[in-house]
Short mmCIF file of C-alpha atoms and ligand atoms in Angstrom, two decimals:
data_model
loop_
_atom_site.label_atom_id
_atom_site.label_comp_id
_atom_site.label_asym_id
_atom_site.label_seq_id
_atom_site.Cartn_x
_atom_site.Cartn_y
_atom_site.Cartn_z
CA MET A 17 -106.07 -93.35 10.83
CA PRO A 18 -103.09 -92.84 8.46
CA LEU A 19 -101.34 -96.03 7.43
CA TYR A 20 -97.73 -96.35 6.34
CA LEU A 21 -96.14 -99.17 4.42
CA VAL A 22 -92.48 -99.85 5.47
CA HIS A 23 -90.16 -102.24 3.87
CA TYR A 24 -86.88 -103.36 5.46
CA GLY A 25 -83.68 -103.90 3.61
CA SER A 26 -82.66 -107.10 1.82
CA GLU A 27 -79.89 -107.47 4.32
CA ILE A 28 -82.44 -108.20 7.04
CA GLY A 29 -84.44 -110.40 4.70
CA LEU A 30 -81.39 -112.52 4.24
CA LYS A 31 -80.72 -113.08 7.90
CA GLY A 32 -81.98 -116.64 8.02
CA LYS A 33 -82.99 -117.84 11.40
CA ASN A 34 -82.04 -114.56 13.16
CA ARG A 35 -84.36 -112.72 10.80
CA VAL A 36 -87.15 -112.58 13.39
CA ASP A 37 -84.90 -110.98 15.96
CA PHE A 38 -83.84 -108.29 13.54
CA ILE A 39 -87.46 -107.59 12.59
CA ARG A 40 -88.53 -107.53 16.24
CA GLN A 41 -85.83 -104.99 16.91
CA LEU A 42 -86.91 -102.94 13.94
CA ARG A 43 -90.53 -102.85 15.19
CA ARG A 44 -89.40 -101.93 18.65
CA ASN A 45 -87.29 -99.10 17.25
CA ILE A 46 -90.05 -97.74 15.12
CA GLN A 47 -92.26 -97.70 18.16
CA ALA A 48 -89.60 -95.92 20.27
CA GLN A 49 -88.66 -93.39 17.65
CA LEU A 50 -91.91 -92.29 16.09
CA PRO A 51 -95.32 -91.60 17.47
CA VAL A 52 -97.06 -94.71 16.18
CA GLU A 53 -99.95 -96.85 17.50
CA LYS A 54 -99.53 -100.16 15.91
CA VAL A 55 -96.85 -101.93 13.87
CA SER A 56 -97.82 -105.18 12.25
CA LEU A 57 -95.80 -107.57 10.14
CA LEU A 58 -97.31 -108.85 6.99
CA HIS A 59 -95.45 -110.99 4.49
CA GLY A 60 -92.15 -109.21 4.60
CA ARG A 61 -93.53 -105.67 5.08
CA LEU A 62 -94.54 -103.61 8.04
CA LEU A 63 -97.86 -101.79 8.23
CA VAL A 64 -97.71 -99.01 10.61
CA GLU A 65 -100.72 -97.02 11.94
CA SER A 66 -100.31 -93.57 13.43
CA PRO A 67 -102.53 -90.59 13.91
CA HIS A 68 -99.71 -88.41 12.41
CA GLU A 69 -99.73 -87.49 8.75
CA ASP A 70 -96.07 -86.69 8.27
CA LEU A 71 -93.82 -89.41 9.73
CA ASP A 72 -90.35 -89.91 8.36
CA PHE A 73 -89.31 -93.56 8.58
CA SER A 74 -85.94 -92.89 6.99
CA ARG A 75 -84.58 -92.17 10.54
CA VAL A 76 -85.06 -95.75 11.50
CA PHE A 77 -82.09 -97.84 10.45
CA GLY A 78 -83.01 -101.06 8.72
CA VAL A 79 -85.74 -99.29 6.63
CA ALA A 80 -85.09 -99.68 2.91
CA TRP A 81 -88.02 -97.60 1.78
CA TRP A 82 -91.45 -96.48 2.99
CA THR A 83 -94.51 -94.80 1.64
CA LYS A 84 -97.92 -93.57 2.67
CA PRO A 85 -100.32 -95.56 0.43
CA LEU A 86 -103.76 -94.86 -0.59
CA VAL A 87 -105.86 -97.47 1.25
CA VAL A 88 -108.90 -99.19 -0.15
CA GLU A 89 -110.72 -101.29 2.42
CA LYS A 90 -112.32 -104.58 1.18
CA PRO A 91 -111.15 -103.99 -2.38
CA THR A 92 -113.01 -105.21 -5.50
CA PRO A 93 -111.87 -104.79 -9.02
CA ALA A 94 -114.32 -102.04 -9.35
CA SER A 95 -113.38 -100.03 -6.36
CA LEU A 96 -109.78 -100.18 -7.54
CA HIS A 97 -110.64 -98.55 -10.81
CA GLU A 98 -111.49 -95.47 -8.90
CA ALA A 99 -108.49 -95.63 -6.67
CA ILE A 100 -105.92 -96.10 -9.40
CA LEU A 101 -107.22 -92.94 -11.06
CA THR A 102 -106.92 -90.93 -7.85
CA LEU A 103 -103.41 -92.21 -7.47
CA ALA A 104 -102.54 -91.39 -11.08
CA GLN A 105 -103.87 -87.85 -10.77
CA ARG A 106 -101.86 -87.34 -7.60
CA ALA A 107 -98.68 -88.46 -9.49
CA ARG A 108 -99.53 -86.30 -12.50
CA GLU A 109 -98.71 -83.17 -10.41
CA ARG A 110 -95.04 -84.03 -10.49
CA PHE A 111 -94.86 -83.88 -14.33
CA GLN A 112 -95.13 -81.17 -16.97
CA GLU A 113 -96.73 -83.57 -19.49
CA LYS A 114 -98.51 -86.83 -19.26
CA PRO A 115 -95.97 -89.35 -17.98
CA THR A 116 -95.49 -92.86 -19.25
CA PHE A 117 -96.54 -95.46 -16.68
CA ALA A 118 -96.77 -99.12 -15.66
CA VAL A 119 -99.00 -100.76 -13.11
CA ARG A 120 -97.33 -103.31 -10.82
CA ALA A 121 -99.54 -105.52 -8.73
CA ARG A 122 -98.72 -107.85 -5.88
CA ARG A 123 -101.05 -110.17 -4.16
CA VAL A 124 -100.58 -111.37 -0.60
CA ASP A 125 -104.29 -112.14 -0.42
CA LYS A 126 -104.58 -115.04 -2.88
CA GLY A 127 -108.37 -114.99 -2.38
CA PHE A 128 -108.66 -111.77 -4.54
CA PRO A 129 -110.67 -112.59 -7.71
CA LEU A 130 -108.14 -111.37 -10.26
CA GLY A 131 -104.60 -112.62 -10.78
CA THR A 132 -101.70 -110.28 -10.64
CA LEU A 133 -101.26 -110.00 -14.44
CA ALA A 134 -104.96 -109.63 -15.09
CA LEU A 135 -105.24 -106.93 -12.48
CA GLU A 136 -102.28 -104.97 -13.95
CA ARG A 137 -103.82 -105.10 -17.44
CA GLU A 138 -107.19 -104.10 -16.21
CA LEU A 139 -105.99 -101.12 -14.14
CA GLY A 140 -103.59 -100.08 -16.84
CA ALA A 141 -106.41 -99.93 -19.33
CA VAL A 142 -108.45 -97.78 -16.97
CA VAL A 143 -105.65 -95.16 -16.81
CA VAL A 144 -105.07 -95.25 -20.56
CA GLU A 145 -108.74 -94.69 -21.28
CA ALA A 146 -109.46 -92.08 -18.59
CA LEU A 147 -106.30 -90.07 -18.76
CA GLY A 148 -104.65 -90.91 -22.05
CA TRP A 149 -101.33 -91.90 -20.55
CA LYS A 150 -99.01 -94.29 -22.54
CA VAL A 151 -97.84 -97.56 -21.07
CA ASP A 152 -94.14 -98.18 -20.91
CA LEU A 153 -93.26 -101.40 -19.15
CA SER A 154 -89.43 -101.13 -19.31
CA HIS A 155 -88.80 -97.53 -18.30
CA PRO A 156 -92.00 -96.03 -17.05
CA GLN A 157 -91.82 -92.49 -15.62
CA VAL A 158 -94.42 -93.46 -13.04
CA THR A 159 -94.93 -96.89 -11.54
CA LEU A 160 -98.42 -97.30 -9.99
CA HIS A 161 -98.08 -100.00 -7.33
CA VAL A 162 -101.06 -102.03 -6.08
CA ASP A 163 -100.51 -104.45 -3.18
CA ILE A 164 -103.43 -106.58 -2.26
CA VAL A 165 -103.21 -107.66 1.43
CA PRO A 166 -105.94 -109.34 3.39
CA GLY A 167 -108.91 -106.97 3.62
CA ARG A 168 -107.15 -104.03 1.94
CA ALA A 169 -105.49 -102.75 -1.21
CA LEU A 170 -102.45 -100.42 -0.82
CA LEU A 171 -101.77 -98.05 -3.72
CA TYR A 172 -98.61 -95.97 -4.05
CA ASP A 173 -96.31 -94.49 -6.64
CA GLU A 174 -93.59 -92.99 -4.61
CA LYS A 175 -91.04 -94.84 -2.49
CA HIS A 176 -89.17 -92.73 0.00
CA PRO A 177 -85.70 -94.11 0.46
CA GLY A 178 -84.43 -95.10 3.98
CA HIS A 179 -80.85 -95.60 4.98
CA HIS A 180 -80.91 -99.38 4.99
CA GLY A 181 -78.44 -100.80 7.47
CA LEU A 182 -79.51 -102.81 10.54
CA PRO A 183 -81.84 -101.99 13.41
CA VAL A 184 -80.05 -100.26 16.26
CA GLY A 185 -79.67 -102.72 19.07
CA SER A 186 -79.28 -105.83 16.91
CA THR A 187 -75.46 -105.98 16.61
CA GLY A 188 -73.97 -104.97 19.96
CA LYS A 189 -72.98 -101.93 21.90
CA ALA A 190 -70.05 -99.51 21.61
CA VAL A 191 -68.82 -96.31 23.29
CA GLY A 192 -67.65 -93.54 20.87
CA LEU A 193 -65.43 -90.61 21.57
CA PHE A 194 -67.39 -87.62 20.45
CA SER A 195 -65.71 -84.27 20.00
CA GLY A 196 -68.56 -82.05 18.82
CA GLY A 197 -66.86 -82.05 15.38
CA ILE A 198 -68.26 -83.57 12.14
CA ASP A 199 -66.10 -86.67 12.01
CA SER A 200 -66.96 -88.25 15.34
CA VAL A 201 -70.69 -87.53 14.97
CA MET A 202 -70.71 -89.15 11.59
CA ALA A 203 -68.65 -92.01 12.92
CA ALA A 204 -71.38 -92.58 15.46
CA TRP A 205 -74.04 -92.39 12.76
CA TYR A 206 -72.35 -95.05 10.70
CA MET A 207 -71.82 -97.37 13.70
CA ALA A 208 -75.56 -96.94 14.52
CA ARG A 209 -76.47 -97.70 11.01
CA ARG A 210 -74.79 -101.10 11.36
CA GLY A 211 -77.19 -101.82 14.21
CA VAL A 212 -74.85 -100.82 17.06
CA THR A 213 -76.23 -99.17 20.18
CA VAL A 214 -73.94 -96.26 20.61
CA GLU A 215 -73.17 -94.30 23.79
CA LEU A 216 -70.90 -91.28 23.54
CA VAL A 217 -68.20 -89.80 25.66
CA HIS A 218 -67.52 -86.06 25.31
CA PHE A 219 -64.77 -84.02 27.04
CA HIS A 220 -65.67 -80.46 27.56
CA ALA A 221 -63.68 -77.39 28.63
CA PHE A 222 -66.48 -75.89 30.70
CA THR A 223 -67.14 -75.78 34.51
CA GLU A 224 -70.31 -77.90 34.09
CA ALA A 225 -71.58 -80.34 31.46
CA ARG A 226 -74.75 -78.39 30.91
CA TYR A 227 -72.79 -75.71 28.96
CA ALA A 228 -71.55 -78.42 26.65
CA HIS A 229 -75.08 -79.85 26.48
CA GLU A 230 -76.53 -76.50 25.58
CA GLY A 231 -73.73 -75.88 23.09
CA ARG A 232 -72.57 -77.61 20.00
CA ALA A 233 -72.10 -81.12 21.50
CA GLY A 234 -75.60 -81.17 22.85
CA LYS A 235 -77.11 -79.89 19.67
CA LEU A 236 -75.36 -82.50 17.63
CA ALA A 237 -76.36 -85.24 20.11
CA ARG A 238 -80.01 -84.14 19.79
CA HIS A 239 -79.69 -84.32 16.02
CA LEU A 240 -78.15 -87.75 16.11
CA ALA A 241 -80.71 -89.03 18.64
CA ARG A 242 -83.43 -88.72 15.97
CA TYR A 243 -81.89 -91.83 14.41
CA LEU A 244 -81.85 -93.89 17.58
CA PRO A 245 -84.27 -95.18 20.21
CA GLN A 246 -82.23 -93.18 22.68
CA LEU A 247 -78.75 -91.71 22.91
CA ARG A 248 -76.76 -91.40 26.18
CA VAL A 249 -73.92 -88.96 26.24
CA HIS A 250 -71.46 -89.09 29.07
CA TYR A 251 -69.81 -85.61 29.68
CA PHE A 252 -66.40 -85.38 31.35
CA PRO A 253 -64.45 -82.31 32.34
CA TYR A 254 -61.10 -81.74 30.66
CA HIS A 255 -59.81 -79.63 33.53
CA TYR A 256 -58.23 -82.26 35.61
CA PHE A 257 -56.09 -83.36 32.61
CA GLN A 258 -55.41 -79.67 31.79
CA ALA A 259 -54.29 -78.88 35.26
CA ALA A 260 -51.92 -81.84 35.29
CA THR A 261 -50.29 -80.85 32.11
CA LEU A 262 -49.75 -77.11 32.74
CA ASP A 263 -46.03 -77.28 33.47
CA LEU A 264 -44.75 -79.78 31.04
CA PRO A 265 -41.17 -79.61 29.84
CA PRO A 266 -40.97 -78.51 26.20
CA ARG A 267 -39.91 -81.98 25.05
CA GLN A 268 -43.15 -83.48 26.37
CA GLN A 269 -45.46 -80.75 25.13
CA ARG A 270 -45.55 -82.12 21.68
CA TYR A 271 -46.85 -85.32 23.16
CA GLU A 272 -49.74 -83.87 24.94
CA LEU A 273 -52.23 -84.59 22.27
CA VAL A 274 -51.33 -88.22 21.93
CA VAL A 275 -51.37 -88.58 25.70
CA PHE A 276 -54.74 -86.79 25.80
CA ARG A 277 -56.09 -89.25 23.18
CA ARG A 278 -54.84 -92.18 25.22
CA PHE A 279 -56.50 -90.63 28.25
CA MET A 280 -59.80 -90.34 26.49
CA ALA A 281 -59.54 -93.84 25.09
CA ARG A 282 -59.03 -95.13 28.65
CA ILE A 283 -62.16 -93.34 29.86
CA ALA A 284 -64.09 -94.68 26.89
CA GLU A 285 -62.91 -98.18 27.69
CA GLN A 286 -64.03 -97.88 31.33
CA MET A 287 -67.36 -96.61 30.24
CA ALA A 288 -67.75 -99.50 27.75
CA ARG A 289 -66.99 -101.99 30.53
CA GLU A 290 -69.39 -100.35 32.93
CA GLN A 291 -72.25 -100.04 30.35
CA GLY A 292 -71.84 -103.45 28.83
CA GLY A 293 -70.30 -102.24 25.56
CA GLN A 294 -68.04 -104.55 23.63
CA ALA A 295 -65.86 -101.82 21.80
CA ILE A 296 -64.89 -98.23 21.54
CA PHE A 297 -64.68 -96.04 18.49
CA THR A 298 -63.53 -92.60 17.27
CA GLY A 299 -63.95 -90.32 14.23
CA ASP A 300 -60.31 -90.64 13.28
CA SER A 301 -59.45 -90.56 9.54
CA LEU A 302 -55.94 -91.69 8.53
CA GLY A 303 -53.64 -88.82 7.73
CA GLN A 304 -56.37 -86.13 8.13
CA VAL A 305 -54.44 -84.21 10.60
CA ALA A 306 -50.90 -84.55 12.08
CA SER A 307 -52.13 -86.47 15.14
CA GLN A 308 -53.71 -89.10 12.91
CA THR A 309 -50.64 -90.87 11.63
CA MET A 310 -50.46 -94.64 11.75
CA GLU A 311 -47.92 -94.42 14.55
CA ASN A 312 -50.14 -92.12 16.61
CA LEU A 313 -53.28 -94.24 16.09
CA ALA A 314 -51.31 -97.32 17.13
CA ALA A 315 -50.02 -95.42 20.32
CA VAL A 316 -53.63 -94.63 21.17
CA ASP A 317 -54.74 -98.31 20.61
CA ALA A 318 -52.01 -99.47 22.93
CA ALA A 319 -53.62 -97.60 25.85
CA VAL A 320 -56.62 -99.92 25.98
CA HIS A 321 -57.51 -103.57 25.96
CA ILE A 322 -60.79 -103.50 24.12
CA PRO A 323 -61.63 -103.58 20.36
CA PHE A 324 -61.11 -100.16 18.96
CA PHE A 325 -62.97 -99.17 15.79
CA ARG A 326 -62.50 -96.18 13.46
CA PRO A 327 -65.33 -96.35 10.93
CA LEU A 328 -64.10 -93.31 8.99
CA LEU A 329 -60.45 -94.36 8.81
CA ALA A 330 -60.53 -94.50 4.96
CA PHE A 331 -62.91 -91.66 4.23
CA ASN A 332 -61.86 -88.32 2.70
CA LYS A 333 -62.84 -85.29 4.67
CA GLN A 334 -65.06 -84.10 1.88
CA GLU A 335 -67.02 -87.29 1.81
CA ILE A 336 -67.66 -86.97 5.53
CA ILE A 337 -68.73 -83.31 5.12
CA ASP A 338 -71.05 -84.17 2.18
CA LEU A 339 -72.96 -86.77 4.21
CA GLY A 340 -72.96 -84.56 7.25
CA GLU A 341 -74.29 -81.76 5.17
CA SER A 342 -77.03 -83.77 3.49
CA LEU A 343 -78.29 -84.92 6.95
CA GLY A 344 -78.25 -81.55 8.55
CA PHE A 345 -75.26 -82.23 10.93
CA TYR A 346 -72.75 -79.99 9.22
CA ALA A 347 -74.65 -76.69 9.87
CA LEU A 348 -74.53 -77.43 13.59
CA VAL A 349 -70.75 -77.95 13.43
CA LEU A 350 -70.15 -74.48 12.03
CA GLU A 351 -71.26 -72.86 15.30
CA PRO A 352 -68.48 -71.56 17.52
CA TYR A 353 -67.64 -73.88 20.47
CA LYS A 354 -65.01 -74.12 23.12
CA ASP A 355 -63.18 -77.25 22.14
CA CYS A 356 -60.61 -78.73 24.43
CA CYS A 357 -58.43 -80.13 21.64
CA SER A 358 -57.92 -76.66 20.24
CA ILE A 359 -56.39 -75.62 23.64
CA ILE A 360 -53.73 -78.39 23.17
CA SER A 361 -50.63 -77.75 21.12
CA ARG A 362 -51.47 -78.05 17.36
CA ASN A 363 -47.89 -79.07 16.55
CA PRO A 364 -48.02 -82.65 17.90
CA ALA A 365 -45.41 -85.30 17.43
CA THR A 366 -46.35 -87.27 14.37
CA ARG A 367 -44.42 -90.36 15.50
CA ALA A 368 -45.14 -91.00 19.15
CA ARG A 369 -42.17 -92.57 20.91
CA MET A 370 -43.54 -94.87 23.57
CA ASP A 371 -40.84 -94.15 26.07
CA VAL A 372 -41.64 -90.42 26.07
CA VAL A 373 -45.44 -91.17 26.24
CA GLU A 374 -44.92 -93.42 29.23
CA ALA A 375 -42.63 -91.08 30.98
CA MET A 376 -45.19 -88.31 30.58
CA GLU A 377 -48.07 -90.53 31.74
CA ALA A 378 -46.10 -91.45 34.85
CA ARG A 379 -45.40 -87.80 35.59
CA ILE A 380 -49.00 -86.73 35.39
CA ASN A 381 -50.16 -89.87 37.16
CA ILE A 382 -52.59 -90.76 34.44
CA GLU A 383 -54.31 -93.55 36.33
CA ARG A 384 -55.25 -91.20 39.11
CA LEU A 385 -56.48 -88.63 36.47
CA VAL A 386 -58.64 -91.31 34.85
CA GLU A 387 -60.23 -92.13 38.25
CA VAL A 388 -60.84 -88.50 39.25
CA THR A 389 -62.29 -87.64 35.80
CA LEU A 390 -64.58 -90.74 35.74
CA ALA A 391 -66.07 -89.67 38.97
CA ALA A 392 -66.96 -86.32 37.66
CA ARG A 393 -69.10 -87.67 34.90
CA GLU A 394 -72.50 -86.19 34.10
CA THR A 395 -74.81 -87.98 31.66
CA PHE A 396 -77.60 -86.69 29.49
CA CYS A 397 -80.02 -88.96 27.72
CA TYR A 398 -81.34 -87.64 24.38
CA LEU A 399 -84.57 -89.01 23.00
CA PRO A 400 -85.64 -89.20 19.28
CA GLN A 401 -88.41 -86.58 19.53
CA GLY A 402 -86.06 -83.97 20.79
CA GLU A 403 -86.31 -84.22 24.61
CA ALA A 404 -83.22 -84.47 26.77
CA LEU A 405 -82.99 -85.66 30.38
CA LYS A 406 -80.17 -85.33 32.77
CA GLU A 407 -79.50 -88.63 34.55
CA GLU A 408 -78.78 -88.98 38.19
CA THR A 409 -75.34 -90.52 38.11
CA SER A 410 -73.91 -92.47 41.03
CA PRO A 411 -70.20 -92.21 40.47
CA SER A 412 -68.69 -95.68 40.13
CA VAL A 413 -65.26 -94.60 41.37
CA SER A 414 -64.72 -92.51 44.49
CA THR A 415 -62.25 -89.63 44.50
P1 LIG B 529 -63.84 -84.49 14.96
O1 LIG B 529 -64.46 -83.91 13.78
O2 LIG B 529 -64.77 -85.53 15.50
O3 LIG B 529 -63.43 -83.48 15.91
P2 LIG B 529 -61.18 -84.53 13.99
O4 LIG B 529 -60.94 -85.03 12.65
O5 LIG B 529 -61.30 -83.09 14.16
O6 LIG B 529 -62.57 -85.15 14.43
P3 LIG B 529 -59.43 -84.75 16.17
O7 LIG B 529 -59.97 -83.44 16.69
O8 LIG B 529 -58.01 -84.92 15.81
O9 LIG B 529 -60.18 -85.15 14.85
O10 LIG B 529 -59.93 -85.86 17.11
C1 LIG B 529 -59.81 -87.30 16.68
C2 LIG B 529 -60.94 -88.12 17.42
O11 LIG B 529 -60.76 -87.94 18.81
C3 LIG B 529 -62.31 -87.50 17.19
O12 LIG B 529 -62.88 -88.00 15.96
C4 LIG B 529 -63.03 -88.00 18.45
O13 LIG B 529 -63.45 -89.35 18.24
C5 LIG B 529 -61.98 -87.88 19.49
N1 LIG B 529 -61.99 -86.61 20.13
C6 LIG B 529 -61.41 -85.44 20.00
N2 LIG B 529 -61.74 -84.53 20.82
C7 LIG B 529 -62.60 -85.08 21.70
C8 LIG B 529 -63.40 -84.62 22.84
N3 LIG B 529 -63.26 -83.36 23.26
N4 LIG B 529 -64.20 -85.49 23.46
C9 LIG B 529 -64.28 -86.72 23.09
N5 LIG B 529 -63.68 -87.15 21.99
C10 LIG B 529 -62.79 -86.40 21.28
MG1 LIG B 530 -61.89 -82.25 16.24
#
């Protein structure tokens, strides 16, 4: 059965007493996210067995790098001669000319007859002799790694990078406001990379959540779910808020966006409390659009009594897009989508005055709107392999 070698980041390695909990969470997440049979811990590395040939461990946060090694059972110096040549020949395909190389050996099994240095020399000599490669110990083009673990030798030359970070579920839980745009989905990705279990709240402008789920929001959620053991998205209709704000006097219209943000934050706060989350977050970036001035962000914060995070606050738009593009999120965002924020005036007040905000919230009876909207929630659970299930929700608030 194919075997994978997975290394976690040094951040986890440095966790002292809590290290075992982080590693336990990482093993659990690997089992939840990928079709694997067995995950065993061996001296700071994980050995993962799976019948599948093409697993990608970079989607599991906490992974620093991984590889699919050549495995030699019950290795002897002689059987390693053959294996190192197989590995070298495989690596050779990536180069036009014979590459320079080094052999790096590590021994977890101290019972192996040769010491690390002697083994490196011996296997290096085999490669020089059979293939005519040149040794370069300081800047080799290819490093042939040989890890001797009990009963086996693992040989590899390529390390596929992971995203580092911490295993999801190891640092708390937070509810994110998710618009179906690039910023909020990347904000959720970054929170998850720090080990946070994220749940998302999305406001849609449809008659039913399933249209949002089949549209851009659901597609992005599915893509994000590949990085998590599971992802729950709570969908809420925008129409109660919309109906309440149809006949605003002109002076209040410019406040609609800020009041809507405060409304969304209140819903996210309620969801966090209900689901055991300790914080909420958004994809806001300071000054990116007129509604994201410091005054407006502060006005939104003031609507809730829970820690409010904005992981992208200091990012430039292009940086967010570049990451989103490299991970396949950006292509999904380019699809057309009926977005409720675009219905709202795009000429918002940039310095929200609290007296106007509060007058408007009283007029539309915002507390009642929060209650009614909460009761209309529909939840979908997205799983890492692409499935999505609609949950039976029992509304927590009656209308
Ligand atoms: P995004 O790319 O996520 O849409 P943005 O830069 O376009 O972000 P805005 O549209 O101004 O920013 O929204 C700011 C933040 O408010 C978003 O990042 C998101 O967290 C939240 N938000 C906006 N619209 C919605 C929505 N329909 N449902 C839930 N949250 C939303
Ligand atoms: Mg947006």
